[in-house]
Amino acid sequence: MTQVIVLNGGSSSGKSGIVRCLQALLPDPWLALGTDTLVEAMPASMQASDGGIEFAPDGEVIVGPEFRTLEAAWIEGVAAMARAGARVIVDEVFLGGAGSQQRWQKALGELRVLWVGVRCDGVVAAGREVARGDRVTGMAASQADVVHQGVAYDLEVDTAHAESMECARTIAVYVK
């Protein structure tokens, strides 16, 4: 039985929409947790320090050691919830590509995980980013490809060519 679904894609790629559709489609209740959840839970001071997380004017995201420490604890906490019986969908942005996936793999260990790449053309994602109005311009384009470098998936969806519900239906077929 799948215990965790990890959706990885760049900013504004459509992950959150897919998560909401999966929660509506899947028969059991699934918790939705993501990197935005982690960032929102951190004190505001972490978004203005070298040790925390910084959003550069060009859209680059820079994370420091304090962020990594809290992120590691958060990842272990998500894994603990899954081990305790919660089914979890993780909405993630692997800024470090394969290294980011390895951190999750280590924490999730023996759990049954479905790894999903959420692709979206950088130009399409950039358009969504502008429409959202809640992201630093340039983040979507800069992350569109780098988050997938060296990452291994069970399946991939492309939100530039399919709506969230269609992507969710494709993913749901793989959830056991």
mmCIF file of C-alpha atoms in Angstrom:
data_model
loop_
_atom_site.group_PDB
_atom_site.id
_atom_site.type_symbol
_atom_site.label_atom_id
_atom_site.label_comp_id
_atom_site.label_asym_id
_atom_site.label_seq_id
_atom_site.Cartn_x
_atom_site.Cartn_y
_atom_site.Cartn_z
ATOM 1 C CA MET A 1 0.000 0.000 0.000
ATOM 2 C CA THR A 2 1.344 3.426 -0.967
ATOM 3 C CA GLN A 3 1.973 5.443 2.178
ATOM 4 C CA VAL A 4 3.579 8.575 0.729
ATOM 5 C CA ILE A 5 3.276 10.343 -2.612
ATOM 6 C CA VAL A 6 6.089 12.807 -3.289
ATOM 7 C CA LEU A 7 5.352 15.368 -5.993
ATOM 8 C CA ASN A 8 8.473 17.236 -7.090
ATOM 9 C CA GLY A 9 8.396 20.190 -9.430
ATOM 10 C CA GLY A 10 9.397 23.800 -9.721
ATOM 11 C CA SER A 11 7.479 26.747 -8.382
ATOM 12 C CA SER A 12 4.156 27.333 -10.184
ATOM 13 C CA SER A 13 4.363 23.970 -11.938
ATOM 14 C CA GLY A 14 0.907 22.959 -10.687
ATOM 15 C CA LYS A 15 1.762 20.649 -7.789
ATOM 16 C CA SER A 16 -0.694 22.174 -5.316
ATOM 17 C CA GLY A 17 -3.585 21.837 -7.762
ATOM 18 C CA ILE A 18 -2.705 18.198 -8.333
ATOM 19 C CA VAL A 19 -2.546 17.626 -4.565
ATOM 20 C CA ARG A 20 -6.073 19.020 -4.082
ATOM 21 C CA CYS A 21 -7.359 16.840 -6.929
ATOM 22 C CA LEU A 22 -5.650 13.751 -5.480
ATOM 23 C CA GLN A 23 -7.249 14.418 -2.104
ATOM 24 C CA ALA A 24 -10.650 14.550 -3.826
ATOM 25 C CA LEU A 25 -10.028 11.450 -5.979
ATOM 26 C CA LEU A 26 -8.359 9.014 -3.614
ATOM 27 C CA PRO A 27 -10.720 6.962 -1.451
ATOM 28 C CA ASP A 28 -8.782 7.332 1.805
ATOM 29 C CA PRO A 29 -7.936 10.629 3.505
ATOM 30 C CA TRP A 30 -4.487 11.956 2.600
ATOM 31 C CA LEU A 31 -2.633 14.754 4.386
ATOM 32 C CA ALA A 32 -1.108 17.419 2.140
ATOM 33 C CA LEU A 33 2.213 18.814 3.316
ATOM 34 C CA GLY A 34 4.704 20.798 1.334
ATOM 35 C CA THR A 35 7.740 22.953 1.315
ATOM 36 C CA ASP A 36 5.478 26.014 1.514
ATOM 37 C CA THR A 37 4.062 24.553 4.754
ATOM 38 C CA LEU A 38 7.581 24.336 6.156
ATOM 39 C CA VAL A 39 8.538 27.869 5.116
ATOM 40 C CA GLU A 40 5.285 29.316 6.513
ATOM 41 C CA ALA A 41 5.911 27.539 9.833
ATOM 42 C CA MET A 42 9.335 29.140 10.245
ATOM 43 C CA PRO A 43 9.786 32.420 12.066
ATOM 44 C CA ALA A 44 9.836 35.487 9.809
ATOM 45 C CA SER A 45 13.426 36.140 10.870
ATOM 46 C CA MET A 46 14.498 32.971 9.009
ATOM 47 C CA GLN A 47 13.431 34.629 5.752
ATOM 48 C CA ALA A 48 15.835 37.477 6.271
ATOM 49 C CA SER A 49 18.979 35.730 7.458
ATOM 50 C CA ASP A 50 21.933 34.017 5.824
ATOM 51 C CA GLY A 51 21.220 30.882 7.847
ATOM 52 C CA GLY A 52 17.571 30.653 6.848
ATOM 53 C CA ILE A 53 15.974 30.993 3.439
ATOM 54 C CA GLU A 54 16.370 33.908 1.069
ATOM 55 C CA PHE A 55 14.490 34.763 -2.090
ATOM 56 C CA ALA A 56 16.796 36.712 -4.397
ATOM 57 C CA PRO A 57 15.337 39.390 -6.704
ATOM 58 C CA ASP A 58 15.978 37.132 -9.732
ATOM 59 C CA GLY A 59 13.974 34.271 -8.216
ATOM 60 C CA GLU A 60 16.889 32.252 -6.885
ATOM 61 C CA VAL A 61 16.203 30.519 -3.569
ATOM 62 C CA ILE A 62 19.146 30.330 -1.191
ATOM 63 C CA VAL A 63 18.979 28.120 1.889
ATOM 64 C CA GLY A 64 21.346 28.200 4.827
ATOM 65 C CA PRO A 65 22.323 25.803 7.602
ATOM 66 C CA GLU A 66 19.520 26.795 10.009
ATOM 67 C CA PHE A 67 16.964 26.098 7.290
ATOM 68 C CA ARG A 68 18.570 22.713 6.557
ATOM 69 C CA THR A 69 18.430 21.767 10.238
ATOM 70 C CA LEU A 70 14.720 22.560 10.484
ATOM 71 C CA GLU A 71 14.047 20.951 7.090
ATOM 72 C CA ALA A 72 15.716 17.705 8.249
ATOM 73 C CA ALA A 73 13.519 17.633 11.371
ATOM 74 C CA TRP A 74 10.424 18.378 9.270
ATOM 75 C CA ILE A 75 11.220 15.568 6.808
ATOM 76 C CA GLU A 76 11.667 13.137 9.709
ATOM 77 C CA GLY A 77 8.344 14.365 11.134
ATOM 78 C CA VAL A 78 6.533 13.738 7.854
ATOM 79 C CA ALA A 79 8.050 10.248 7.731
ATOM 80 C CA ALA A 80 6.952 9.623 11.340
ATOM 81 C CA MET A 81 3.368 10.593 10.474
ATOM 82 C CA ALA A 82 3.390 8.090 7.611
ATOM 83 C CA ARG A 83 4.829 5.386 9.858
ATOM 84 C CA ALA A 84 2.058 6.142 12.372
ATOM 85 C CA GLY A 85 -0.565 5.418 9.708
ATOM 86 C CA ALA A 86 -1.227 8.745 7.989
ATOM 87 C CA ARG A 87 -1.123 8.717 4.208
ATOM 88 C CA VAL A 88 0.778 11.787 3.067
ATOM 89 C CA ILE A 89 1.154 13.717 -0.180
ATOM 90 C CA VAL A 90 4.320 15.821 -0.171
ATOM 91 C CA ASP A 91 4.401 18.928 -2.396
ATOM 92 C CA GLU A 92 8.133 19.497 -2.777
ATOM 93 C CA VAL A 93 10.707 21.512 -4.725
ATOM 94 C CA PHE A 94 14.010 19.618 -4.958
ATOM 95 C CA LEU A 95 16.298 22.645 -5.274
ATOM 96 C CA GLY A 96 19.228 20.265 -4.862
ATOM 97 C CA GLY A 97 17.967 17.757 -7.444
ATOM 98 C CA ALA A 98 19.137 14.243 -6.597
ATOM 99 C CA GLY A 99 20.603 15.368 -3.257
ATOM 100 C CA SER A 100 17.180 16.585 -2.148
ATOM 101 C CA GLN A 101 15.583 13.297 -3.133
ATOM 102 C CA GLN A 102 18.244 11.385 -1.217
ATOM 103 C CA ARG A 103 17.384 13.273 1.993
ATOM 104 C CA TRP A 104 13.762 12.192 1.605
ATOM 105 C CA GLN A 105 14.699 8.607 0.667
ATOM 106 C CA LYS A 106 16.819 8.287 3.795
ATOM 107 C CA ALA A 107 14.022 9.540 6.053
ATOM 108 C CA LEU A 108 11.239 7.571 4.359
ATOM 109 C CA GLY A 109 13.306 4.371 4.445
ATOM 110 C CA GLU A 110 11.062 1.311 4.270
ATOM 111 C CA LEU A 111 7.841 3.226 3.584
ATOM 112 C CA ARG A 112 6.094 2.654 0.239
ATOM 113 C CA VAL A 113 6.629 5.861 -1.711
ATOM 114 C CA LEU A 114 5.364 6.924 -5.122
ATOM 115 C CA TRP A 115 7.812 9.409 -6.652
ATOM 116 C CA VAL A 116 6.158 11.768 -9.138
ATOM 117 C CA GLY A 117 7.863 14.377 -11.295
ATOM 118 C CA VAL A 118 5.650 17.352 -12.066
ATOM 119 C CA ARG A 119 7.018 18.936 -15.200
ATOM 120 C CA CYS A 120 5.991 22.270 -16.644
ATOM 121 C CA ASP A 121 7.649 24.285 -19.386
ATOM 122 C CA GLY A 122 9.464 27.243 -17.810
ATOM 123 C CA VAL A 123 7.590 29.780 -19.958
ATOM 124 C CA VAL A 124 4.204 28.347 -18.923
ATOM 125 C CA ALA A 125 5.245 28.248 -15.252
ATOM 126 C CA ALA A 126 6.503 31.835 -15.477
ATOM 127 C CA GLY A 127 3.112 32.935 -16.798
ATOM 128 C CA ARG A 128 1.400 31.221 -13.886
ATOM 129 C CA GLU A 129 3.857 32.845 -11.499
ATOM 130 C CA VAL A 130 2.869 36.315 -12.717
ATOM 131 C CA ALA A 131 -0.834 35.438 -12.482
ATOM 132 C CA ARG A 132 -0.401 34.176 -8.892
ATOM 133 C CA GLY A 133 1.280 37.334 -7.724
ATOM 134 C CA ASP A 134 2.687 35.679 -4.598
ATOM 135 C CA ARG A 135 6.099 34.565 -5.883
ATOM 136 C CA VAL A 136 9.313 36.349 -6.758
ATOM 137 C CA THR A 137 9.421 36.780 -10.526
ATOM 138 C CA GLY A 138 11.938 34.406 -12.060
ATOM 139 C CA MET A 139 11.550 31.615 -9.527
ATOM 140 C CA ALA A 140 9.408 29.426 -11.811
ATOM 141 C CA ALA A 141 11.695 29.683 -14.827
ATOM 142 C CA SER A 142 14.850 29.109 -12.775
ATOM 143 C CA GLN A 143 13.427 25.992 -11.104
ATOM 144 C CA ALA A 144 11.586 24.373 -14.040
ATOM 145 C CA ASP A 145 14.446 22.050 -15.004
ATOM 146 C CA VAL A 146 16.973 22.156 -12.154
ATOM 147 C CA VAL A 147 14.627 20.468 -9.641
ATOM 148 C CA HIS A 148 14.513 17.341 -11.821
ATOM 149 C CA GLN A 149 18.263 16.916 -12.350
ATOM 150 C CA GLY A 150 19.317 13.430 -11.291
ATOM 151 C CA VAL A 151 15.938 12.642 -9.701
ATOM 152 C CA ALA A 152 14.404 9.191 -10.283
ATOM 153 C CA TYR A 153 10.619 8.961 -10.633
ATOM 154 C CA ASP A 154 8.011 6.237 -10.778
ATOM 155 C CA LEU A 155 6.085 8.451 -13.180
ATOM 156 C CA GLU A 156 5.992 11.990 -14.529
ATOM 157 C CA VAL A 157 3.156 14.315 -15.480
ATOM 158 C CA ASP A 158 3.323 17.515 -17.517
ATOM 159 C CA THR A 159 1.005 20.303 -16.423
ATOM 160 C CA ALA A 160 1.764 22.392 -19.507
ATOM 161 C CA HIS A 161 -0.176 19.781 -21.492
ATOM 162 C CA ALA A 162 -2.695 18.416 -18.964
ATOM 163 C CA GLU A 163 -4.980 19.924 -16.331
ATOM 164 C CA SER A 164 -4.524 19.154 -12.630
ATOM 165 C CA MET A 165 -7.396 16.655 -12.520
ATOM 166 C CA GLU A 166 -6.058 14.728 -15.511
ATOM 167 C CA CYS A 167 -2.614 14.581 -13.881
ATOM 168 C CA ALA A 168 -4.190 13.456 -10.594
ATOM 169 C CA ARG A 169 -6.094 10.672 -12.375
ATOM 170 C CA THR A 170 -2.858 9.492 -13.988
ATOM 171 C CA ILE A 171 -1.144 9.427 -10.579
ATOM 172 C CA ALA A 172 -4.103 7.772 -8.821
ATOM 173 C CA VAL A 173 -3.748 4.719 -11.072
ATOM 174 C CA TYR A 174 -0.342 4.075 -9.467
ATOM 175 C CA VAL A 175 -1.570 4.446 -5.872
ATOM 176 C CA LYS A 176 -2.258 1.069 -4.344
#
